[in-house]
Amino acid sequence: MIRLSDEQIRTGLAELPGWSVVNSKLHKDFIFDDFVEAFGFMCKAAIYIEKMNHHPEWFNVYNKISVDLTTHDAGGITQNDITLAKTLNSLKK
């Protein structure tokens, strides 16, 4: 994977509601009604994540999931991160 340029990242962010760049990673906080809904989202997402073989840094407390995406092998944000962010957004709907 090739790391995206700042311009490519800005273009990708335009299609990713709620996402931003924090500490050189794509970042979003997902909020749910309760823990069960948040955990269900993580379980659904895990299926797609494993198929992509592109695992996020994520953290869950009660109804909030914080997600950070970066491609360590590329040293930054790649198209895989943009694709996974789009997938996660679509699962939240």
Backbone as CSV, one residue per row, in Angstrom:
resi,resn,N_x,N_y,N_z,CA_x,CA_y,CA_z,C_x,C_y,C_z
1,MET,0.839,-1.186,0.000,0.000,0.000,0.000,0.884,1.249,0.000
2,ILE,0.390,2.251,-0.672,1.109,3.525,-0.775,0.394,4.567,0.077
3,ARG,1.170,5.276,0.879,0.621,6.332,1.725,0.034,7.434,0.849
4,LEU,-1.149,7.933,1.255,-1.820,8.997,0.502,-1.200,10.352,0.814
5,SER,-1.269,11.245,-0.167,-0.809,12.619,0.039,-1.847,13.368,0.873
6,ASP,-1.477,14.522,1.405,-2.425,15.330,2.175,-3.646,15.685,1.339
7,GLU,-3.438,15.983,0.072,-4.562,16.329,-0.809,-5.481,15.122,-1.020
8,GLN,-4.909,13.957,-1.211,-5.718,12.752,-1.375,-6.509,12.451,-0.105
9,ILE,-5.911,12.690,1.040,-6.615,12.478,2.315,-7.766,13.464,2.436
10,ARG,-7.534,14.739,2.096,-8.617,15.735,2.150,-9.769,15.338,1.229
11,THR,-9.445,14.850,0.049,-10.472,14.402,-0.888,-11.252,13.233,-0.293
12,GLY,-10.564,12.297,0.298,-11.225,11.160,0.937,-12.107,11.580,2.096
13,LEU,-11.627,12.522,2.903,-12.413,13.004,4.047,-13.712,13.659,3.613
14,ALA,-13.733,14.251,2.430,-14.948,14.892,1.930,-16.081,13.878,1.781
15,GLU,-15.736,12.599,1.643,-16.732,11.531,1.492,-16.920,10.737,2.775
16,LEU,-16.376,11.233,3.888,-16.413,10.500,5.152,-16.974,11.372,6.279
17,PRO,-18.283,11.498,6.360,-18.877,12.319,7.413,-18.423,11.856,8.806
18,GLY,-18.001,12.824,9.608,-17.623,12.554,10.984,-16.164,12.171,11.191
19,TRP,-15.431,11.929,10.131,-14.028,11.547,10.235,-13.138,12.772,10.140
20,SER,-11.994,12.702,10.805,-10.984,13.757,10.730,-9.618,13.095,10.847
21,VAL,-8.581,13.886,10.713,-7.228,13.373,10.924,-6.769,13.848,12.289
22,VAL,-6.411,12.893,13.148,-5.914,13.177,14.492,-4.648,12.352,14.682
23,ASN,-3.565,13.030,15.005,-2.276,12.341,15.196,-1.902,11.481,13.992
24,SER,-2.112,12.029,12.803,-1.754,11.377,11.533,-2.537,10.088,11.266
25,LYS,-3.719,9.976,11.869,-4.584,8.824,11.656,-5.997,9.316,11.358
26,LEU,-6.746,8.555,10.557,-8.172,8.848,10.412,-8.837,8.517,11.741
27,HIS,-9.704,9.401,12.200,-10.317,9.216,13.516,-11.813,9.537,13.469
28,LYS,-12.567,8.717,14.209,-13.983,8.998,14.408,-14.447,8.350,15.704
29,ASP,-15.336,9.043,16.407,-16.018,8.491,17.570,-17.440,8.134,17.152
30,PHE,-17.803,6.885,17.321,-19.156,6.414,17.045,-19.905,6.335,18.368
31,ILE,-21.112,6.890,18.410,-21.934,6.877,19.618,-23.195,6.053,19.344
32,PHE,-23.527,5.178,20.280,-24.680,4.288,20.167,-25.616,4.501,21.348
33,ASP,-26.773,3.872,21.309,-27.742,4.023,22.389,-27.278,3.364,23.684
34,ASP,-26.550,2.254,23.545,-26.109,1.537,24.745,-24.948,0.619,24.377
35,PHE,-24.461,-0.112,25.372,-23.319,-1.003,25.177,-23.626,-2.126,24.192
36,VAL,-24.811,-2.703,24.285,-25.165,-3.822,23.406,-25.124,-3.385,21.944
37,GLU,-25.642,-2.212,21.650,-25.617,-1.714,20.271,-24.179,-1.451,19.815
38,ALA,-23.362,-0.870,20.686,-21.960,-0.614,20.348,-21.217,-1.917,20.094
39,PHE,-21.423,-2.892,20.972,-20.744,-4.172,20.824,-21.228,-4.905,19.571
40,GLY,-22.498,-4.801,19.263,-23.038,-5.395,18.043,-22.387,-4.806,16.801
41,PHE,-22.188,-3.493,16.820,-21.505,-2.820,15.711,-20.089,-3.379,15.548
42,MET,-19.391,-3.549,16.661,-18.026,-4.077,16.591,-18.020,-5.499,16.021
43,CYS,-18.995,-6.291,16.396,-19.078,-7.671,15.878,-19.353,-7.681,14.375
44,LYS,-20.303,-6.842,13.927,-20.581,-6.755,12.489,-19.347,-6.264,11.741
45,ALA,-18.715,-5.233,12.277,-17.543,-4.650,11.624,-16.397,-5.648,11.550
46,ALA,-16.258,-6.487,12.559,-15.146,-7.446,12.603,-15.145,-8.369,11.395
47,ILE,-16.305,-8.713,10.887,-16.396,-9.589,9.716,-15.771,-8.910,8.503
48,TYR,-16.114,-7.654,8.275,-15.559,-6.897,7.150,-14.074,-6.623,7.357
49,ILE,-13.716,-6.290,8.581,-12.324,-5.986,8.908,-11.440,-7.196,8.628
50,GLU,-11.881,-8.356,9.047,-11.084,-9.568,8.842,-10.964,-9.896,7.358
51,LYS,-12.043,-9.724,6.597,-11.982,-9.971,5.148,-10.980,-9.038,4.475
52,MET,-10.907,-7.796,4.968,-9.962,-6.820,4.410,-8.536,-7.064,4.910
53,ASN,-8.417,-7.816,6.005,-7.132,-7.998,6.677,-6.503,-6.638,6.984
54,HIS,-7.354,-5.739,7.457,-6.912,-4.378,7.772,-7.562,-3.985,9.101
55,HIS,-6.844,-4.164,10.171,-7.412,-4.080,11.510,-7.234,-2.692,12.122
56,PRO,-8.323,-2.116,12.641,-8.263,-0.765,13.212,-7.706,-0.769,14.632
57,GLU,-7.340,0.400,15.060,-7.110,0.651,16.476,-8.449,1.182,16.966
58,TRP,-9.098,0.436,17.861,-10.384,0.917,18.365,-10.498,0.659,19.847
59,PHE,-11.329,1.472,20.466,-11.463,1.466,21.915,-12.928,1.686,22.244
60,ASN,-13.466,0.845,23.123,-14.880,0.921,23.468,-15.065,1.152,24.959
61,VAL,-15.904,2.126,25.289,-16.390,2.322,26.653,-17.889,2.553,26.546
62,TYR,-18.636,1.683,27.157,-20.091,1.699,27.184,-20.667,1.885,25.775
63,ASN,-21.161,3.089,25.438,-21.836,3.285,24.155,-20.982,4.024,23.128
64,LYS,-19.696,4.165,23.387,-18.806,4.920,22.501,-17.681,4.025,22.003
65,ILE,-17.435,4.107,20.696,-16.305,3.419,20.081,-15.457,4.477,19.388
66,SER,-14.210,4.577,19.787,-13.254,5.474,19.137,-12.419,4.642,18.180
67,VAL,-12.340,5.089,16.935,-11.627,4.342,15.899,-10.521,5.217,15.313
68,ASP,-9.344,4.628,15.198,-8.217,5.259,14.510,-7.745,4.317,13.425
69,LEU,-7.553,4.855,12.231,-7.128,4.055,11.085,-5.832,4.599,10.507
70,THR,-4.888,3.720,10.326,-3.628,4.024,9.653,-3.067,2.709,9.147
71,THR,-2.204,2.781,8.173,-1.556,1.585,7.653,-0.102,1.630,8.085
72,HIS,0.216,0.860,9.097,1.549,0.911,9.695,2.635,0.598,8.675
73,ASP,2.405,-0.384,7.804,3.420,-0.763,6.813,3.729,0.375,5.839
74,ALA,2.753,1.260,5.604,2.956,2.379,4.682,3.376,3.653,5.414
75,GLY,3.302,3.633,6.723,3.700,4.807,7.496,2.694,5.937,7.455
76,GLY,1.427,5.618,7.265,0.405,6.661,7.240,-0.917,6.151,6.702
77,ILE,-1.733,7.078,6.268,-3.081,6.771,5.780,-3.000,6.320,4.324
78,THR,-3.698,5.210,4.038,-3.741,4.674,2.669,-5.196,4.535,2.220
79,GLN,-5.365,4.100,0.987,-6.710,3.869,0.461,-7.436,2.808,1.271
80,ASN,-6.722,1.843,1.835,-7.369,0.843,2.692,-8.055,1.501,3.885
81,ASP,-7.435,2.529,4.447,-8.038,3.232,5.581,-9.306,3.966,5.154
82,ILE,-9.259,4.615,4.009,-10.436,5.312,3.479,-11.562,4.306,3.239
83,THR,-11.224,3.174,2.641,-12.224,2.141,2.343,-12.839,1.592,3.621
84,LEU,-12.019,1.311,4.620,-12.548,0.799,5.887,-13.411,1.833,6.582
85,ALA,-13.021,3.108,6.541,-13.831,4.169,7.148,-15.202,4.229,6.480
86,LYS,-15.248,4.118,5.152,-16.528,4.125,4.440,-17.378,2.933,4.862
87,THR,-16.736,1.781,5.008,-17.456,0.584,5.431,-18.044,0.761,6.831
88,LEU,-17.250,1.278,7.746,-17.731,1.495,9.111,-18.883,2.485,9.129
89,ASN,-18.781,3.554,8.346,-19.901,4.513,8.268,-21.165,3.830,7.760
90,SER,-21.020,2.966,6.746,-22.212,2.309,6.188,-22.837,1.334,7.194
91,LEU,-22.033,0.729,8.041,-22.575,-0.184,9.048,-23.297,0.544,10.162
92,LYS,-22.975,1.793,10.389,-23.593,2.577,11.479,-24.988,3.041,11.115
93,LYS,-25.326,3.116,9.845,-26.614,3.654,9.406,-27.774,2.841,9.866
